[in-house]
Amino acid sequence: MAVVESILGPLPLHGRISVRDISCKQKSSTYRLRATEFTDRRIIVSPPLPTLKVDKLVNSLVEARAIELTKEVHAYREDKRTPSTWKDESDTAKDQKPSIRPPENRADNPSLHNPLLRQERMGCGWLAAIFEWEGVIIKDNPDIEKQAWLALAEEEGKSPPPAFILGRIEGMKNEQAIAEILCWSRDPAQVRRMAAKKEDIYQALQGGVYRFCAGSSEFMDVLMHYKIPMALVSTRPRKSLEAAIRTIGIEGCFSAIVAAEDVYRGKPDPEMFLYAAQLLKFIAERCIVFGNSNRTVEAAHDARMKCVAVANRYRVYELGAADLVVRRLDELSIVDLKNLADIESAEFGFGEPKLEMEMEMEEEEEDGPSTSTAADDSIFW
């Protein structure tokens, strides 16, 4: 050993010591002493040797990687909005964030510096009305619609559709009914030709005579007085629809018109109503749909809109799925419309805020018996 020290110089002293902490757990620590050199009668202490804290370095890398993975998981959840089966403290804090009340809407645009315009929109301009054409604004005749389909089937050499099929295609686009329900053709050119021919037959049978439904004209005057935006939706072609609007003299009432050319599918698909809300620049929860059938009610609810059913074709009890049923539109008031379009209700997730203790108790009931007590006890033993 003396020969080795004389050649290589004094070696650093190092070793491992085992100790026990207060919790009676055995821990090992590595010690390393600085090398010394004896020269004559002097003691020269060498500078401290660099030590690599391997354990701390590994722990810091693991913690950093865990933080990155946690951030990625939270970002993915926020983007996809997928429900999670487990919750941690970050998820609980995210769920308790107050949501926007009310949601962003055209009336809440802060760029409106005109106080009169803001007052107008916050008075009644924060809700919108979407009307169906036939059965709500003007009187419809279901027998003419059935006669048009039967006449088209006879001219095209097809078997006449039964009554339940004619009831099923009610409210649909002509192209959709021909291709999907009647199955007369799959050729797009033939489908368009038969759809245009059926519309010509209907207009010829209808004769260009339009009459207002009871109370519809007066109700539209009230909405125009309060400057509530209105939209018109129909599965009729735009050319026929605009001609009918000019005939009865209401061409300046509607801010948006959705015709058959604007959508791919008719009722009960909510595409027409969603597109009308988009044209009006309103969120769906602030729109009220006016119709006269259960198909309209279904489409409106699928679009998260409220629906007022006019019982001029069906009985009141048959339209019970609607949010409000009236026999005439002039039975409604502006207060009724505001109550329907009130999105700060429990139905849209804006109910009374729950206490934190109540939320924790509900989570414990859903997740089963909690094991937090056992985890906390293990800290003290």
Coordinates of C-alpha atoms in Angstrom, one line a residue:
M1 CA 0.0 0.0 0.0
A2 CA 2.9 2.3 0.8
V3 CA 4.4 1.6 -2.6
V4 CA 1.1 2.5 -4.4
E5 CA 0.8 5.7 -2.4
S6 CA 4.3 6.7 -3.2
I7 CA 3.7 6.2 -6.9
L8 CA 0.2 7.6 -7.3
G9 CA 0.1 9.9 -4.4
P10 CA -2.3 9.9 -1.6
L11 CA -5.7 8.5 -2.5
P12 CA -9.0 10.0 -1.5
L13 CA -10.8 8.3 1.2
H14 CA -14.4 7.2 0.5
G15 CA -17.0 4.8 1.8
R16 CA -20.6 4.3 2.7
I17 CA -22.3 4.8 6.1
S18 CA -25.7 3.3 7.1
V19 CA -27.8 5.4 9.4
R20 CA -31.4 5.4 10.7
D21 CA -33.6 8.4 10.7
I22 CA -36.4 9.3 13.1
S23 CA -38.9 7.1 11.2
C24 CA -36.6 4.1 11.8
K25 CA -35.9 3.7 8.1
Q26 CA -32.4 2.7 7.1
K27 CA -30.7 5.2 4.7
S28 CA -27.3 4.9 3.2
S29 CA -25.1 7.9 2.4
T30 CA -21.8 8.1 0.5
Y31 CA -18.9 10.1 1.9
R32 CA -15.8 11.2 0.1
L33 CA -12.8 13.0 1.9
R34 CA -10.4 15.3 0.2
A35 CA -6.9 14.0 -0.5
T36 CA -4.0 15.3 1.6
E37 CA -0.3 15.4 0.9
F38 CA 2.5 15.5 3.5
T39 CA 5.4 17.6 2.4
D40 CA 8.1 18.0 5.0
R41 CA 6.2 19.3 8.0
R42 CA 3.4 20.9 6.1
I43 CA 0.0 19.4 5.2
I44 CA -1.3 20.4 1.8
V45 CA -5.1 19.8 1.3
S46 CA -6.1 19.2 -2.3
P47 CA -9.2 20.9 -3.7
P48 CA -12.5 19.0 -3.3
L49 CA -13.2 16.4 -5.8
P50 CA -16.2 16.9 -8.1
T51 CA -19.0 14.6 -6.9
L52 CA -21.9 13.6 -9.1
K53 CA -25.2 13.6 -7.4
V54 CA -26.6 10.7 -9.4
D55 CA -29.7 10.1 -7.2
K56 CA -30.7 13.7 -7.2
L57 CA -30.1 14.0 -11.0
V58 CA -32.2 11.0 -11.8
N59 CA -35.0 12.2 -9.5
S60 CA -35.0 15.7 -11.2
L61 CA -35.2 14.1 -14.6
V62 CA -38.1 11.9 -13.6
E63 CA -39.9 14.8 -12.1
A64 CA -39.4 16.9 -15.2
R65 CA -40.7 14.1 -17.4
A66 CA -43.7 13.6 -15.2
I67 CA -44.6 17.3 -15.3
E68 CA -44.3 17.3 -19.2
L69 CA -46.6 14.2 -19.4
T70 CA -49.1 15.8 -17.1
K71 CA -49.2 19.0 -19.2
E72 CA -49.7 17.0 -22.4
V73 CA -52.6 15.0 -20.8
H74 CA -54.3 18.2 -19.6
A75 CA -53.8 19.9 -23.0
Y76 CA -55.3 16.8 -24.8
R77 CA -58.3 16.8 -22.5
E78 CA -58.9 20.5 -23.0
D79 CA -58.7 20.2 -26.8
K80 CA -60.8 17.0 -27.2
R81 CA -63.1 17.6 -24.1
T82 CA -63.3 13.9 -23.4
P83 CA -64.7 12.8 -20.1
S84 CA -62.1 11.3 -17.8
T85 CA -62.6 8.2 -15.6
W86 CA -60.2 9.5 -12.9
K87 CA -59.7 12.9 -11.4
D88 CA -56.8 14.6 -9.7
E89 CA -56.4 18.0 -8.2
S90 CA -55.7 19.7 -11.5
D91 CA -58.9 18.2 -13.0
T92 CA -61.0 19.3 -10.0
A93 CA -59.6 22.8 -10.2
K94 CA -60.4 22.9 -13.9
D95 CA -64.0 21.7 -13.4
Q96 CA -64.5 24.4 -10.8
K97 CA -63.6 27.2 -13.2
P98 CA -66.6 29.5 -13.7
S99 CA -68.0 29.3 -17.2
I100 CA -68.9 32.3 -19.4
R101 CA -72.2 33.8 -18.3
P102 CA -73.8 34.5 -20.7
P103 CA -72.0 32.8 -23.6
E104 CA -70.6 35.0 -26.3
N105 CA -73.2 36.4 -28.5
R106 CA -73.7 39.2 -31.0
A107 CA -75.3 41.4 -28.4
D108 CA -72.3 41.0 -26.1
N109 CA -69.8 42.4 -28.7
P110 CA -67.7 45.0 -26.8
S111 CA -66.9 46.8 -30.1
L112 CA -70.4 48.3 -30.0
H113 CA -69.6 51.7 -28.7
N114 CA -73.0 53.1 -29.6
P115 CA -74.9 53.1 -26.2
L116 CA -78.3 53.2 -28.0
L117 CA -77.4 50.2 -30.1
R118 CA -76.1 48.3 -27.1
Q119 CA -79.2 49.1 -25.1
E120 CA -81.4 47.9 -28.0
R121 CA -79.6 44.6 -28.4
M122 CA -79.5 44.0 -24.7
G123 CA -83.2 44.8 -24.4
C124 CA -84.6 42.3 -27.0
G125 CA -81.8 42.0 -29.6
W126 CA -80.1 39.2 -27.7
L127 CA -82.6 36.6 -28.9
A128 CA -83.7 35.6 -32.4
A129 CA -86.8 34.0 -34.0
I130 CA -86.7 31.3 -36.7
F131 CA -90.0 30.7 -38.5
E132 CA -91.1 27.9 -40.7
W133 CA -92.9 29.0 -43.9
E134 CA -95.9 26.7 -44.3
G135 CA -98.2 26.2 -41.3
V136 CA -96.7 29.0 -39.3
I137 CA -96.5 32.1 -41.5
I138 CA -99.0 31.0 -44.2
K139 CA -101.7 28.4 -44.3
D140 CA -100.6 25.1 -45.8
N141 CA -102.7 22.4 -47.4
P142 CA -101.3 18.9 -46.9
D143 CA -103.7 17.4 -49.5
I144 CA -102.0 19.5 -52.2
E145 CA -98.6 18.1 -51.2
K146 CA -99.9 14.5 -51.4
Q147 CA -101.6 15.1 -54.8
A148 CA -98.3 16.5 -56.1
W149 CA -96.4 13.3 -55.1
L150 CA -99.1 11.0 -56.5
A151 CA -99.1 13.0 -59.8
L152 CA -95.4 12.7 -60.1
A153 CA -95.5 9.0 -59.5
E154 CA -98.1 8.6 -62.2
E155 CA -96.1 10.6 -64.7
E156 CA -92.8 8.8 -63.9
G157 CA -94.4 5.4 -64.0
K158 CA -93.8 4.6 -60.4
S159 CA -96.1 2.9 -57.9
P160 CA -98.0 5.5 -55.9
P161 CA -96.5 5.8 -52.4
P162 CA -98.8 4.7 -49.5
A163 CA -100.1 7.1 -46.9
F164 CA -97.4 6.3 -44.2
I165 CA -94.6 6.9 -46.7
L166 CA -96.2 10.3 -47.6
G167 CA -96.3 11.1 -43.9
R168 CA -92.7 10.1 -43.5
I169 CA -91.4 12.4 -46.2
E170 CA -93.2 15.4 -44.8
G171 CA -90.8 18.2 -44.2
M172 CA -88.0 16.7 -46.2
K173 CA -86.3 18.0 -49.3
N174 CA -87.7 16.7 -52.6
E175 CA -84.3 15.2 -53.5
Q176 CA -83.9 13.6 -50.1
A177 CA -87.4 12.0 -50.3
I178 CA -86.9 10.7 -53.9
A179 CA -83.5 9.2 -53.3
E180 CA -83.7 7.9 -49.7
I181 CA -87.4 7.2 -48.9
L182 CA -89.1 6.6 -52.2
C183 CA -86.0 5.1 -53.8
W184 CA -87.0 6.1 -57.3
S185 CA -83.5 6.9 -58.5
R186 CA -79.9 7.2 -57.3
D187 CA -78.8 9.2 -60.3
P188 CA -78.2 12.8 -59.2
A189 CA -79.4 14.2 -62.5
Q190 CA -82.6 12.2 -62.5
V191 CA -83.2 13.1 -58.8
R192 CA -82.9 16.8 -59.6
R193 CA -85.1 16.5 -62.6
M194 CA -87.9 14.7 -60.7
A195 CA -87.6 17.1 -57.7
A196 CA -88.0 20.1 -60.0
K197 CA -90.9 18.5 -61.8
K198 CA -92.6 17.7 -58.4
E199 CA -92.2 21.4 -57.4
D200 CA -93.8 22.6 -60.7
I201 CA -96.8 20.3 -60.1
Y202 CA -97.2 21.6 -56.6
Q203 CA -97.1 25.3 -57.7
A204 CA -99.6 24.5 -60.4
L205 CA -102.0 22.9 -57.9
Q206 CA -101.4 25.6 -55.3
G207 CA -102.2 28.4 -57.8
G208 CA -100.1 31.1 -56.2
V209 CA -102.6 32.0 -53.6
Y210 CA -101.2 32.6 -50.1
R211 CA -103.0 33.5 -46.9
F212 CA -101.6 34.4 -43.5
C213 CA -102.2 32.0 -40.5
A214 CA -104.3 33.5 -37.8
G215 CA -102.2 35.9 -35.7
S216 CA -98.9 35.4 -37.6
S217 CA -98.9 38.9 -39.2
E218 CA -99.6 40.6 -35.9
F219 CA -96.9 38.7 -34.1
M220 CA -94.3 39.5 -36.8
D221 CA -95.2 43.2 -36.4
V222 CA -94.6 43.0 -32.7
L223 CA -91.2 41.4 -33.3
M224 CA -90.3 44.1 -35.8
H225 CA -91.3 46.7 -33.3
Y226 CA -88.9 45.4 -30.7
K227 CA -86.3 44.8 -33.4
I228 CA -85.9 41.1 -32.8
P229 CA -84.0 39.5 -35.7
M230 CA -86.0 36.9 -37.7
A231 CA -85.1 34.2 -40.1
L232 CA -87.3 32.1 -42.5
V233 CA -86.6 28.4 -43.3
S234 CA -88.3 26.2 -45.8
T235 CA -87.6 23.3 -48.1
R236 CA -89.0 25.1 -51.0
P237 CA -86.7 26.5 -53.8
R238 CA -85.5 30.0 -53.2
K239 CA -87.1 31.3 -56.4
S240 CA -90.6 30.1 -55.3
L241 CA -90.1 31.3 -51.7
E242 CA -89.0 34.8 -52.7
A243 CA -91.9 35.1 -55.1
A244 CA -94.4 34.1 -52.4
I245 CA -92.8 36.6 -49.9
R246 CA -93.2 39.4 -52.5
T247 CA -96.8 38.4 -53.1
I248 CA -97.9 38.8 -49.5
G249 CA -95.7 41.8 -48.9
I250 CA -93.3 40.8 -46.1
E251 CA -90.0 41.0 -48.0
G252 CA -88.4 43.3 -45.5
C253 CA -89.2 41.3 -42.4
F254 CA -86.5 38.6 -42.4
S255 CA -82.8 39.1 -41.9
A256 CA -82.0 35.7 -43.3
I257 CA -83.7 33.2 -45.6
V258 CA -82.7 29.5 -45.8
A259 CA -84.1 27.7 -48.8
A260 CA -83.8 24.2 -50.2
E261 CA -80.6 25.1 -52.1
D262 CA -78.8 26.1 -48.9
V263 CA -79.0 22.8 -47.1
Y264 CA -78.4 19.1 -47.8
R265 CA -81.1 17.6 -45.7
G266 CA -84.5 18.7 -44.4
K267 CA -86.4 17.9 -41.2
P268 CA -85.9 16.2 -38.8
D269 CA -82.2 17.1 -39.4
P270 CA -81.4 20.4 -37.6
E271 CA -79.2 21.6 -40.5
M272 CA -81.7 24.3 -41.6
F273 CA -82.0 25.8 -38.1
L274 CA -78.3 25.8 -37.4
Y275 CA -77.5 27.5 -40.7
A276 CA -80.2 30.1 -40.0
A277 CA -78.6 30.8 -36.6
Q278 CA -75.2 31.1 -38.2
L279 CA -76.6 33.7 -40.7
L280 CA -78.1 35.7 -37.9
K281 CA -74.8 35.5 -35.9
F282 CA -76.5 34.0 -32.8
I283 CA -75.7 31.0 -30.7
A284 CA -78.3 28.2 -30.9
E285 CA -79.4 28.6 -27.3
R286 CA -80.5 32.2 -28.0
C287 CA -82.8 31.1 -31.0
I288 CA -86.5 30.2 -30.8
V289 CA -88.0 28.0 -33.5
F290 CA -91.6 28.4 -34.5
G291 CA -93.2 25.3 -36.2
N292 CA -96.3 23.2 -36.3
S293 CA -95.2 19.6 -36.2
N294 CA -93.2 17.2 -34.0
R295 CA -90.5 16.9 -36.7
T296 CA -89.8 20.6 -36.2
V297 CA -89.7 20.1 -32.4
E298 CA -87.2 17.3 -32.8
A299 CA -85.0 19.2 -35.1
A300 CA -85.0 22.3 -32.9
H301 CA -84.1 20.3 -29.8
D302 CA -81.3 18.6 -31.6
A303 CA -80.0 22.0 -32.4
R304 CA -80.3 23.0 -28.7
M305 CA -83.0 25.6 -29.6
K306 CA -86.3 26.2 -27.9
C307 CA -89.4 25.4 -30.0
V308 CA -92.9 27.0 -30.0
A309 CA -95.5 24.8 -31.6
V310 CA -98.5 26.2 -33.3
A311 CA -101.5 23.8 -33.0
N312 CA -103.2 24.7 -36.2
R313 CA -102.8 21.2 -37.8
Y314 CA -102.3 18.9 -34.9
R315 CA -104.0 18.9 -31.5
V316 CA -102.4 20.6 -28.5
Y317 CA -101.7 17.3 -26.6
E318 CA -100.0 15.8 -29.7
L319 CA -97.4 18.6 -29.6
G320 CA -96.5 18.1 -25.9
A321 CA -92.8 17.7 -26.7
A322 CA -92.5 21.4 -27.6
D323 CA -91.4 24.0 -25.0
L324 CA -94.6 26.0 -25.5
V325 CA -97.8 25.2 -27.5
V326 CA -100.1 27.9 -28.7
R327 CA -103.1 28.0 -31.1
R328 CA -102.2 31.4 -32.5
L329 CA -98.8 33.2 -32.6
D330 CA -100.4 36.5 -31.2
E331 CA -101.0 34.7 -27.9
L332 CA -97.3 35.0 -27.2
S333 CA -95.7 38.0 -25.5
I334 CA -92.1 39.4 -25.5
V335 CA -91.8 38.2 -21.9
D336 CA -92.6 34.6 -23.0
L337 CA -89.9 34.8 -25.6
K338 CA -87.3 36.1 -23.1
N339 CA -88.1 33.3 -20.6
L340 CA -87.7 30.7 -23.4
A341 CA -84.4 32.2 -24.5
D342 CA -83.0 32.5 -20.9
I343 CA -79.9 30.4 -21.0
E344 CA -78.9 31.0 -17.4
S345 CA -81.0 28.0 -16.3
A346 CA -80.1 24.5 -15.1
E347 CA -81.1 23.1 -18.5
F348 CA -78.1 24.7 -20.1
G349 CA -75.7 24.1 -17.2
F350 CA -76.1 27.4 -15.5
G351 CA -77.9 26.2 -12.4
E352 CA -77.3 27.4 -8.8
P353 CA -73.6 26.9 -7.9
K354 CA -73.0 24.0 -5.5
L355 CA -71.0 24.2 -2.4
E356 CA -67.5 22.6 -2.5
M357 CA -68.4 20.1 0.3
E358 CA -71.5 19.0 -1.7
M359 CA -69.5 18.4 -4.8
E360 CA -66.9 16.4 -2.9
M361 CA -69.6 14.2 -1.3
E362 CA -71.2 13.6 -4.7
E363 CA -67.8 12.5 -6.1
E364 CA -67.2 10.2 -3.2
E365 CA -70.6 8.6 -3.8
E366 CA -69.9 8.1 -7.5
D367 CA -66.3 6.8 -7.0
G368 CA -67.2 4.5 -4.0
P369 CA -65.5 4.4 -0.6
S370 CA -62.6 6.8 -0.3
T371 CA -59.1 5.6 0.6
S372 CA -57.7 9.0 1.5
T373 CA -57.8 8.2 5.3
A374 CA -55.5 5.2 4.9
A375 CA -53.1 7.2 2.7
D376 CA -52.9 10.0 5.3
D377 CA -52.4 7.5 8.2
S378 CA -49.4 6.0 6.4
I379 CA -47.6 9.3 6.7
F380 CA -47.5 9.3 10.5
W381 CA -46.3 5.6 10.9

